[in-house]
PDB file of C-alpha atoms in Angstrom:
ATOM      1  CA  UNK A 417     -50.575 -31.594 -49.773  1.00 48.00           C
ATOM      2  CA  UNK A 418     -53.189 -29.492 -48.071  1.00 48.00           C
ATOM      3  CA  UNK A 419     -52.249 -26.120 -46.690  1.00 46.00           C
ATOM      4  CA  UNK A 420     -53.223 -27.279 -43.186  1.00 47.00           C
ATOM      5  CA  UNK A 421     -50.789 -30.213 -43.358  1.00 49.00           C
ATOM      6  CA  UNK A 422     -47.959 -27.987 -44.589  1.00 45.00           C
ATOM      7  CA  UNK A 423     -48.619 -25.559 -41.768  1.00 46.00           C
ATOM      8  CA  UNK A 424     -48.590 -28.322 -39.136  1.00 48.00           C
ATOM      9  CA  UNK A 425     -45.298 -29.699 -40.523  1.00 44.00           C
ATOM     10  CA  UNK A 426     -43.746 -26.268 -40.332  1.00 44.00           C
ATOM     11  CA  UNK A 427     -44.839 -25.864 -36.690  1.00 45.00           C
ATOM     12  CA  UNK A 428     -43.384 -29.282 -35.824  1.00 44.00           C
ATOM     13  CA  UNK A 429     -40.008 -28.439 -37.396  1.00 46.00           C
ATOM     14  CA  UNK A 430     -39.802 -25.111 -35.555  1.00 47.00           C
ATOM     15  CA  UNK A 431     -40.628 -26.843 -32.272  1.00 48.00           C
ATOM     16  CA  UNK A 432     -37.847 -29.394 -32.761  1.00 44.00           C
ATOM     17  CA  UNK A 433     -35.334 -26.668 -33.586  1.00 45.00           C
ATOM     18  CA  UNK A 434     -36.317 -24.655 -30.534  1.00 48.00           C
ATOM     19  CA  UNK A 435     -35.823 -27.669 -28.267  1.00 46.00           C
ATOM     20  CA  UNK A 436     -32.405 -28.550 -29.680  1.00 45.00           C
ATOM     21  CA  UNK A 437     -29.818 -27.108 -27.227  1.00 47.00           C
ATOM     22  CA  UNK A 438     -27.015 -25.008 -28.642  1.00 44.00           C
ATOM     23  CA  UNK A 439     -23.714 -26.129 -27.142  1.00 40.00           C
ATOM     24  CA  UNK A 440     -20.954 -23.515 -26.885  1.00 41.00           C
ATOM     25  CA  UNK A 441     -17.876 -25.678 -26.695  1.00 38.00           C
ATOM     26  CA  UNK A 442     -15.609 -22.600 -26.694  1.00 41.00           C
ATOM     27  CA  UNK A 443     -17.211 -20.808 -23.721  1.00 43.00           C
ATOM     28  CA  UNK A 444     -14.391 -21.893 -21.395  1.00 52.00           C
ATOM     29  CA  UNK A 445     -10.966 -21.224 -22.820  1.00 63.00           C
ATOM     30  CA  UNK A 446      -7.747 -23.079 -22.213  1.00 79.00           C
ATOM     31  CA  UNK A 447      -4.603 -21.842 -20.562  1.00 91.00           C
ATOM     32  CA  UNK A 448      -1.169 -20.588 -21.420  1.00 95.00           C
ATOM     33  CA  UNK A 449       2.039 -21.080 -19.473  1.00 95.00           C
ATOM     34  CA  UNK A 450       4.323 -18.461 -17.979  1.00 95.00           C
ATOM     35  CA  UNK A 451       6.733 -18.984 -20.885  1.00 95.00           C
ATOM     36  CA  UNK A 452       3.959 -18.050 -23.310  1.00 96.00           C
ATOM     37  CA  UNK A 453       3.169 -14.735 -21.615  1.00 97.00           C
ATOM     38  CA  UNK A 454       3.605 -11.644 -23.756  1.00 97.00           C
ATOM     39  CA  UNK A 455       4.333  -9.011 -21.112  1.00 98.00           C
ATOM     40  CA  UNK A 456       6.863  -6.221 -20.705  1.00 97.00           C
ATOM     41  CA  UNK A 457       7.958  -3.543 -18.240  1.00 98.00           C
ATOM     42  CA  UNK A 458       9.817  -0.805 -20.072  1.00 97.00           C
ATOM     43  CA  UNK A 459      11.275   2.373 -18.524  1.00 98.00           C
ATOM     44  CA  UNK A 460      10.632   5.584 -20.424  1.00 98.00           C
ATOM     45  CA  UNK A 461      13.932   6.771 -21.882  1.00 98.00           C
ATOM     46  CA  UNK A 462      14.942  10.332 -20.929  1.00 98.00           C
ATOM     47  CA  UNK A 463      18.203  11.767 -22.258  1.00 97.00           C
ATOM     48  CA  UNK A 464      19.360   8.290 -23.174  1.00 97.00           C
ATOM     49  CA  UNK A 465      18.770   6.874 -19.676  1.00 98.00           C
ATOM     50  CA  UNK A 466      16.120   4.640 -18.138  1.00 98.00           C
ATOM     51  CA  UNK A 467      13.823   6.933 -16.182  1.00 98.00           C
ATOM     52  CA  UNK A 468      11.686   6.091 -13.157  1.00 96.00           C
ATOM     53  CA  UNK A 469       8.488   6.013 -15.210  1.00 97.00           C
ATOM     54  CA  UNK A 470       7.799   2.420 -16.294  1.00 98.00           C
ATOM     55  CA  UNK A 471       5.270   1.276 -18.892  1.00 98.00           C
ATOM     56  CA  UNK A 472       3.597  -2.063 -18.094  1.00 98.00           C
ATOM     57  CA  UNK A 473       2.119  -3.979 -21.010  1.00 98.00           C
ATOM     58  CA  UNK A 474       0.216  -7.269 -21.179  1.00 98.00           C
ATOM     59  CA  UNK A 475      -0.600  -8.622 -24.645  1.00 97.00           C
ATOM     60  CA  UNK A 476      -1.535 -12.091 -23.413  1.00 96.00           C
ATOM     61  CA  UNK A 477      -5.086 -13.552 -23.311  1.00 95.00           C
ATOM     62  CA  UNK A 478      -5.160 -13.416 -19.505  1.00 96.00           C
ATOM     63  CA  UNK A 479      -6.391 -10.995 -16.873  1.00 96.00           C
ATOM     64  CA  UNK A 480      -3.522  -8.938 -15.471  1.00 97.00           C
ATOM     65  CA  UNK A 481      -2.331  -8.105 -11.984  1.00 97.00           C
ATOM     66  CA  UNK A 482       0.989  -6.305 -11.471  1.00 97.00           C
ATOM     67  CA  UNK A 483       2.903  -5.729  -8.238  1.00 94.00           C
ATOM     68  CA  UNK A 484       5.628  -3.135  -8.789  1.00 94.00           C
ATOM     69  CA  UNK A 485       6.817  -2.992  -5.197  1.00 88.00           C
ATOM     70  CA  UNK A 486       5.163   0.270  -4.245  1.00 90.00           C
ATOM     71  CA  UNK A 487       1.664  -0.780  -5.211  1.00 87.00           C
ATOM     72  CA  UNK A 488      -0.450  -2.886  -7.539  1.00 91.00           C
ATOM     73  CA  UNK A 489      -2.477  -2.395 -10.688  1.00 95.00           C
ATOM     74  CA  UNK A 490      -4.930  -4.655 -12.525  1.00 96.00           C
ATOM     75  CA  UNK A 491      -4.672  -2.868 -15.850  1.00 97.00           C
ATOM     76  CA  UNK A 492      -3.260  -4.657 -18.887  1.00 97.00           C
ATOM     77  CA  UNK A 493      -1.598  -1.401 -19.879  1.00 97.00           C
ATOM     78  CA  UNK A 494      -0.453   1.069 -17.253  1.00 98.00           C
ATOM     79  CA  UNK A 495       2.331   3.476 -16.337  1.00 97.00           C
ATOM     80  CA  UNK A 496       3.805   3.409 -12.839  1.00 97.00           C
ATOM     81  CA  UNK A 497       6.368   5.539 -11.012  1.00 96.00           C
ATOM     82  CA  UNK A 498       9.423   4.090  -9.286  1.00 95.00           C
ATOM     83  CA  UNK A 499      10.981   6.147  -6.503  1.00 94.00           C
ATOM     84  CA  UNK A 500      14.646   5.063  -6.344  1.00 92.00           C
ATOM     85  CA  UNK A 501      17.333   4.235  -8.866  1.00 92.00           C
ATOM     86  CA  UNK A 502      18.706   0.718  -9.310  1.00 92.00           C
ATOM     87  CA  UNK A 503      17.202  -2.631 -10.265  1.00 92.00           C
ATOM     88  CA  UNK A 504      13.663  -3.445  -9.151  1.00 91.00           C
ATOM     89  CA  UNK A 505      11.473  -6.526  -9.497  1.00 93.00           C
ATOM     90  CA  UNK A 506       7.998  -6.306 -10.970  1.00 95.00           C
ATOM     91  CA  UNK A 507       5.765  -9.344 -10.434  1.00 96.00           C
ATOM     92  CA  UNK A 508       2.993 -10.271 -12.868  1.00 97.00           C
ATOM     93  CA  UNK A 509       0.104 -12.610 -12.091  1.00 97.00           C
ATOM     94  CA  UNK A 510      -2.143 -13.682 -14.950  1.00 97.00           C
ATOM     95  CA  UNK A 511      -5.547 -15.363 -14.687  1.00 97.00           C
ATOM     96  CA  UNK A 512      -6.257 -17.823 -17.494  1.00 96.00           C
ATOM     97  CA  UNK A 513      -9.816 -18.162 -18.895  1.00 94.00           C
ATOM     98  CA  UNK A 514     -10.107 -21.545 -17.150  1.00 93.00           C
ATOM     99  CA  UNK A 515      -9.282 -19.998 -13.773  1.00 94.00           C
ATOM    100  CA  UNK A 516      -5.652 -21.094 -13.413  1.00 95.00           C
ATOM    101  CA  UNK A 517      -3.000 -18.559 -12.391  1.00 96.00           C
ATOM    102  CA  UNK A 518       0.444 -18.013 -13.842  1.00 97.00           C
ATOM    103  CA  UNK A 519       3.186 -15.788 -12.467  1.00 97.00           C
ATOM    104  CA  UNK A 520       6.322 -14.244 -13.856  1.00 97.00           C
ATOM    105  CA  UNK A 521       8.833 -11.717 -12.527  1.00 97.00           C
ATOM    106  CA  UNK A 522      10.418  -8.991 -14.605  1.00 97.00           C
ATOM    107  CA  UNK A 523      13.372  -6.778 -13.705  1.00 96.00           C
ATOM    108  CA  UNK A 524      13.701  -3.113 -14.574  1.00 96.00           C
ATOM    109  CA  UNK A 525      16.712  -0.883 -14.088  1.00 97.00           C
ATOM    110  CA  UNK A 526      16.155   2.770 -13.240  1.00 96.00           C
ATOM    111  CA  UNK A 527      19.088   5.060 -14.018  1.00 97.00           C
ATOM    112  CA  UNK A 528      17.616   8.452 -13.230  1.00 96.00           C
ATOM    113  CA  UNK A 529      14.704   9.973 -11.309  1.00 95.00           C
ATOM    114  CA  UNK A 530      13.659  12.083 -14.269  1.00 97.00           C
ATOM    115  CA  UNK A 531      10.068  12.279 -13.035  1.00 97.00           C
ATOM    116  CA  UNK A 532       9.308  13.941  -9.717  1.00 95.00           C
ATOM    117  CA  UNK A 533       8.983  11.635  -6.730  1.00 94.00           C
ATOM    118  CA  UNK A 534       7.004  12.670  -3.620  1.00 93.00           C
ATOM    119  CA  UNK A 535       9.580  13.864  -1.081  1.00 95.00           C
ATOM    120  CA  UNK A 536       8.063  11.655   1.617  1.00 96.00           C
ATOM    121  CA  UNK A 537       9.543   8.538  -0.014  1.00 95.00           C
ATOM    122  CA  UNK A 538      13.011   9.977   0.558  1.00 94.00           C
ATOM    123  CA  UNK A 539      12.157  11.160   4.055  1.00 97.00           C
ATOM    124  CA  UNK A 540      10.847   7.737   5.102  1.00 97.00           C
ATOM    125  CA  UNK A 541      13.103   5.413   3.116  1.00 96.00           C
ATOM    126  CA  UNK A 542      16.238   7.371   2.245  1.00 93.00           C
ATOM    127  CA  UNK A 543      17.850   5.918  -0.868  1.00 89.00           C
ATOM    128  CA  UNK A 544      16.062   2.584  -0.419  1.00 91.00           C
ATOM    129  CA  UNK A 545      15.598   1.919   3.268  1.00 95.00           C
ATOM    130  CA  UNK A 546      15.928   3.949   6.445  1.00 97.00           C
ATOM    131  CA  UNK A 547      16.073   3.232  10.168  1.00 98.00           C
ATOM    132  CA  UNK A 548      13.870   5.105  12.634  1.00 98.00           C
ATOM    133  CA  UNK A 549      14.065   5.122  16.447  1.00 98.00           C
ATOM    134  CA  UNK A 550      12.374   6.934  19.324  1.00 98.00           C
ATOM    135  CA  UNK A 551      13.237  10.627  19.530  1.00 98.00           C
ATOM    136  CA  UNK A 552      15.225  10.792  22.765  1.00 96.00           C
ATOM    137  CA  UNK A 553      15.909  14.494  22.222  1.00 96.00           C
ATOM    138  CA  UNK A 554      12.230  15.321  22.749  1.00 96.00           C
ATOM    139  CA  UNK A 555      10.783  15.995  26.197  1.00 95.00           C
ATOM    140  CA  UNK A 556       8.467  13.024  25.643  1.00 97.00           C
ATOM    141  CA  UNK A 557       8.131  10.573  22.773  1.00 98.00           C
ATOM    142  CA  UNK A 558       4.745   8.933  23.416  1.00 98.00           C
ATOM    143  CA  UNK A 559       1.513   9.846  25.176  1.00 98.00           C
ATOM    144  CA  UNK A 560      -1.815  11.581  24.761  1.00 98.00           C
ATOM    145  CA  UNK A 561      -3.093  15.115  24.457  1.00 97.00           C
ATOM    146  CA  UNK A 562      -5.660  17.289  22.701  1.00 98.00           C
ATOM    147  CA  UNK A 563      -6.772  16.433  19.192  1.00 98.00           C
ATOM    148  CA  UNK A 564      -6.273  19.400  16.807  1.00 98.00           C
ATOM    149  CA  UNK A 565      -4.648  21.388  19.615  1.00 97.00           C
ATOM    150  CA  UNK A 566      -1.487  19.577  20.714  1.00 97.00           C
ATOM    151  CA  UNK A 567       1.283  18.414  18.384  1.00 97.00           C
ATOM    152  CA  UNK A 568       3.010  16.274  21.029  1.00 98.00           C
ATOM    153  CA  UNK A 569       1.895  14.627  24.294  1.00 98.00           C
ATOM    154  CA  UNK A 570       0.220  17.304  26.400  1.00 97.00           C
ATOM    155  CA  UNK A 571      -1.496  15.243  29.102  1.00 97.00           C
ATOM    156  CA  UNK A 572       0.131  11.908  29.879  1.00 97.00           C
ATOM    157  CA  UNK A 573       3.691  12.096  28.521  1.00 97.00           C
ATOM    158  CA  UNK A 574       6.184   9.216  28.477  1.00 97.00           C
ATOM    159  CA  UNK A 575       9.918   9.134  27.805  1.00 97.00           C
ATOM    160  CA  UNK A 576      11.594   6.250  26.008  1.00 97.00           C
ATOM    161  CA  UNK A 577      12.397   4.668  29.389  1.00 96.00           C
ATOM    162  CA  UNK A 578       8.657   4.244  30.029  1.00 96.00           C
ATOM    163  CA  UNK A 579       7.729   2.569  26.734  1.00 97.00           C
ATOM    164  CA  UNK A 580       8.453  -1.046  27.718  1.00 96.00           C
ATOM    165  CA  UNK A 581       5.817  -0.819  30.448  1.00 96.00           C
ATOM    166  CA  UNK A 582       3.216  -0.226  27.732  1.00 96.00           C
ATOM    167  CA  UNK A 583       4.606  -2.385  24.901  1.00 97.00           C
ATOM    168  CA  UNK A 584       7.239  -4.902  25.941  1.00 97.00           C
ATOM    169  CA  UNK A 585      10.347  -4.912  23.755  1.00 97.00           C
ATOM    170  CA  UNK A 586       9.375  -1.743  21.889  1.00 98.00           C
ATOM    171  CA  UNK A 587      11.219   0.830  23.986  1.00 97.00           C
ATOM    172  CA  UNK A 588      14.855   1.889  23.993  1.00 97.00           C
ATOM    173  CA  UNK A 589      16.813  -0.189  21.483  1.00 97.00           C
ATOM    174  CA  UNK A 590      13.840  -1.084  19.308  1.00 98.00           C
ATOM    175  CA  UNK A 591      13.689   0.382  15.816  1.00 98.00           C
ATOM    176  CA  UNK A 592      11.809   0.445  12.502  1.00 98.00           C
ATOM    177  CA  UNK A 593      12.976   0.075   8.912  1.00 98.00           C
ATOM    178  CA  UNK A 594      10.953   1.743   6.166  1.00 98.00           C
ATOM    179  CA  UNK A 595      11.868   0.325   2.745  1.00 96.00           C
ATOM    180  CA  UNK A 596      10.888   1.038  -0.846  1.00 93.00           C
ATOM    181  CA  UNK A 597      11.301  -2.684  -1.577  1.00 88.00           C
ATOM    182  CA  UNK A 598       7.660  -3.668  -1.475  1.00 89.00           C
ATOM    183  CA  UNK A 599       6.799  -0.524   0.541  1.00 94.00           C
ATOM    184  CA  UNK A 600       7.569  -2.548   3.670  1.00 96.00           C
ATOM    185  CA  UNK A 601       7.745  -1.536   7.311  1.00 98.00           C
ATOM    186  CA  UNK A 602       9.645  -3.888   9.624  1.00 98.00           C
ATOM    187  CA  UNK A 603       9.633  -3.412  13.375  1.00 98.00           C
ATOM    188  CA  UNK A 604      12.597  -4.855  15.323  1.00 98.00           C
ATOM    189  CA  UNK A 605      12.026  -5.506  19.018  1.00 98.00           C
ATOM    190  CA  UNK A 606      14.647  -5.654  21.757  1.00 97.00           C
ATOM    191  CA  UNK A 607      14.029  -9.381  22.309  1.00 96.00           C
ATOM    192  CA  UNK A 608      15.405 -10.121  18.840  1.00 96.00           C
ATOM    193  CA  UNK A 609      12.049 -10.671  17.150  1.00 97.00           C
ATOM    194  CA  UNK A 610      10.626  -8.673  14.285  1.00 98.00           C
ATOM    195  CA  UNK A 611       7.312  -8.165  12.531  1.00 98.00           C
ATOM    196  CA  UNK A 612       6.778  -6.892   8.981  1.00 97.00           C
ATOM    197  CA  UNK A 613       3.994  -5.384   6.980  1.00 96.00           C
ATOM    198  CA  UNK A 614       3.444  -2.696   4.393  1.00 95.00           C
ATOM    199  CA  UNK A 615       2.815   1.023   4.465  1.00 96.00           C
ATOM    200  CA  UNK A 616       1.377   3.775   2.317  1.00 94.00           C
ATOM    201  CA  UNK A 617       0.856   7.485   2.720  1.00 94.00           C
ATOM    202  CA  UNK A 618      -1.489  10.124   1.388  1.00 95.00           C
ATOM    203  CA  UNK A 619      -0.214  13.684   1.503  1.00 95.00           C
ATOM    204  CA  UNK A 620      -3.482  15.033   0.100  1.00 95.00           C
ATOM    205  CA  UNK A 621      -5.320  14.020   3.294  1.00 96.00           C
ATOM    206  CA  UNK A 622      -4.562  17.151   5.282  1.00 97.00           C
ATOM    207  CA  UNK A 623      -6.364  18.056   8.512  1.00 97.00           C
ATOM    208  CA  UNK A 624      -7.071  21.645   9.549  1.00 97.00           C
ATOM    209  CA  UNK A 625      -7.419  22.886  13.104  1.00 95.00           C
ATOM    210  CA  UNK A 626     -10.211  25.173  14.336  1.00 91.00           C
ATOM    211  CA  UNK A 627      -8.312  28.211  13.018  1.00 93.00           C
ATOM    212  CA  UNK A 628      -8.088  26.793   9.529  1.00 96.00           C
ATOM    213  CA  UNK A 629      -4.362  26.082   9.833  1.00 97.00           C
ATOM    214  CA  UNK A 630      -2.806  22.773   8.805  1.00 97.00           C
ATOM    215  CA  UNK A 631      -2.557  20.497  11.840  1.00 98.00           C
ATOM    216  CA  UNK A 632      -1.740  17.262   9.967  1.00 98.00           C
ATOM    217  CA  UNK A 633      -0.037  17.330   6.586  1.00 98.00           C
ATOM    218  CA  UNK A 634      -1.103  13.842   5.521  1.00 97.00           C
ATOM    219  CA  UNK A 635      -1.748  10.300   6.665  1.00 98.00           C
ATOM    220  CA  UNK A 636       0.415   7.203   7.137  1.00 97.00           C
ATOM    221  CA  UNK A 637      -1.336   3.841   6.820  1.00 97.00           C
ATOM    222  CA  UNK A 638       0.190   0.514   7.809  1.00 97.00           C
ATOM    223  CA  UNK A 639      -0.934  -3.071   7.270  1.00 96.00           C
ATOM    224  CA  UNK A 640      -0.034  -6.130   9.396  1.00 97.00           C
ATOM    225  CA  UNK A 641       2.327  -4.030  11.521  1.00 98.00           C
ATOM    226  CA  UNK A 642       2.104  -0.919  13.683  1.00 98.00           C
ATOM    227  CA  UNK A 643       4.779   1.634  14.479  1.00 98.00           C
ATOM    228  CA  UNK A 644       6.650   1.159  17.754  1.00 98.00           C
ATOM    229  CA  UNK A 645       4.159   1.047  20.639  1.00 98.00           C
ATOM    230  CA  UNK A 646       1.395   1.524  18.081  1.00 98.00           C
ATOM    231  CA  UNK A 647      -1.478   1.192  20.532  1.00 97.00           C
ATOM    232  CA  UNK A 648      -4.283   3.323  21.937  1.00 97.00           C
ATOM    233  CA  UNK A 649      -3.914   2.831  25.697  1.00 96.00           C
ATOM    234  CA  UNK A 650      -7.427   3.907  26.674  1.00 94.00           C
ATOM    235  CA  UNK A 651      -9.030   1.708  24.011  1.00 95.00           C
ATOM    236  CA  UNK A 652      -7.785  -1.491  25.697  1.00 95.00           C
ATOM    237  CA  UNK A 653      -4.439  -1.072  23.972  1.00 96.00           C
ATOM    238  CA  UNK A 654      -6.047  -1.520  20.568  1.00 97.00           C
ATOM    239  CA  UNK A 655      -3.517  -1.639  17.735  1.00 97.00           C
ATOM    240  CA  UNK A 656      -3.303   1.485  15.606  1.00 98.00           C
ATOM    241  CA  UNK A 657      -2.692   1.198  11.867  1.00 98.00           C
ATOM    242  CA  UNK A 658      -3.750   4.642  10.609  1.00 98.00           C
ATOM    243  CA  UNK A 659      -1.910   7.780  11.668  1.00 98.00           C
ATOM    244  CA  UNK A 660      -2.013  11.493  10.976  1.00 98.00           C
ATOM    245  CA  UNK A 661       1.375  12.831   9.898  1.00 98.00           C
ATOM    246  CA  UNK A 662       1.898  15.996  11.918  1.00 98.00           C
ATOM    247  CA  UNK A 663       5.427  16.496  10.613  1.00 98.00           C
ATOM    248  CA  UNK A 664       7.922  14.539   8.528  1.00 98.00           C
ATOM    249  CA  UNK A 665      11.339  15.459   7.195  1.00 97.00           C
ATOM    250  CA  UNK A 666      14.770  13.875   6.823  1.00 96.00           C
ATOM    251  CA  UNK A 667      15.375  13.860  10.584  1.00 97.00           C
ATOM    252  CA  UNK A 668      12.108  13.648  12.504  1.00 98.00           C
ATOM    253  CA  UNK A 669       8.606  12.203  12.259  1.00 98.00           C
ATOM    254  CA  UNK A 670       5.619  13.007  14.486  1.00 98.00           C
ATOM    255  CA  UNK A 671       2.478  10.897  14.183  1.00 98.00           C
ATOM    256  CA  UNK A 672      -0.921  11.074  15.847  1.00 98.00           C
ATOM    257  CA  UNK A 673      -4.070   8.989  16.208  1.00 98.00           C
ATOM    258  CA  UNK A 674      -7.593   9.806  17.342  1.00 97.00           C
ATOM    259  CA  UNK A 675     -10.687   7.696  17.793  1.00 94.00           C
ATOM    260  CA  UNK A 676     -13.528   7.938  15.275  1.00 93.00           C
ATOM    261  CA  UNK A 677     -15.774  10.900  15.920  1.00 92.00           C
ATOM    262  CA  UNK A 678     -13.158  12.883  17.854  1.00 94.00           C
ATOM    263  CA  UNK A 679     -13.605  16.635  17.928  1.00 95.00           C
ATOM    264  CA  UNK A 680     -11.192  19.416  18.799  1.00 96.00           C
ATOM    265  CA  UNK A 681      -9.944  18.900  22.338  1.00 96.00           C
ATOM    266  CA  UNK A 682     -10.767  15.181  22.396  1.00 97.00           C
ATOM    267  CA  UNK A 683      -8.085  12.643  23.187  1.00 97.00           C
ATOM    268  CA  UNK A 684      -5.352  11.988  20.641  1.00 98.00           C
ATOM    269  CA  UNK A 685      -2.184   9.901  20.869  1.00 98.00           C
ATOM    270  CA  UNK A 686       1.255  11.052  19.727  1.00 98.00           C
ATOM    271  CA  UNK A 687       4.484   9.324  18.621  1.00 98.00           C
ATOM    272  CA  UNK A 688       7.804  11.130  18.113  1.00 98.00           C
ATOM    273  CA  UNK A 689      10.544   9.370  16.120  1.00 98.00           C
ATOM    274  CA  UNK A 690      13.983  10.334  14.819  1.00 98.00           C
ATOM    275  CA  UNK A 691      16.079   8.995  11.949  1.00 98.00           C
ATOM    276  CA  UNK A 692      18.861   6.836  13.380  1.00 96.00           C
ATOM    277  CA  UNK A 693      22.416   8.163  13.177  1.00 81.00           C
ATOM    278  CA  UNK A 694      24.401   5.518  11.292  1.00 64.00           C
TER     279      UNK A 694
END
């Protein structure tokens, strides 16, 4: 056979191979069931007891999403901190390669708070949940004043008797429950209704006044629910979900809000609450 013919045959074979599609039949995987999940939530043992540090582990061929009550993580392997003793539920959601989801709940028992917990969890939630009401001992419990200058209503100041005129059902007799179970905030109104959401806080987000002193010691953020009368009156009663924490301890909590771009002396709103005596 002539060299030219051999060369043309070779070109033809290469062309046919190049046009033959390669099918990857394994590009989309199958799925596993919840019973086939290989996951665990194991407390770190300290002095023979289950501590409040929990190791989450996913050895299954699925993408991981954990909800441990106080937050979420998408890591297959992670360590999270629980803030109270007792039994807690940790929910796992796995995403199979074919896009289907599977869920499974695990329970962990915490015997001791061997690892330090931010004090604000105890202030807000006590040993698991805590009731908060308007601070009737204060001169005023809601109103506005100067941002970075006042720490309570300094201009328009309302007592608890005035609250219903601004937010019906959220005055005297209304209350809030902060709970570590899902980091939930539930607001109970005087008409018997309630509304729930979640909360978080960041005690690294401090705010300094013009003298360089701490004016706010952190922030409280809520989702799907506000605190009692959580509105900005002069912004068409817009709902407020993000608050500066001016003070927080076992007995009292003072919150504030300011509009974006506020400077020292601009308008801020203030809420004064007290832990309920029960």
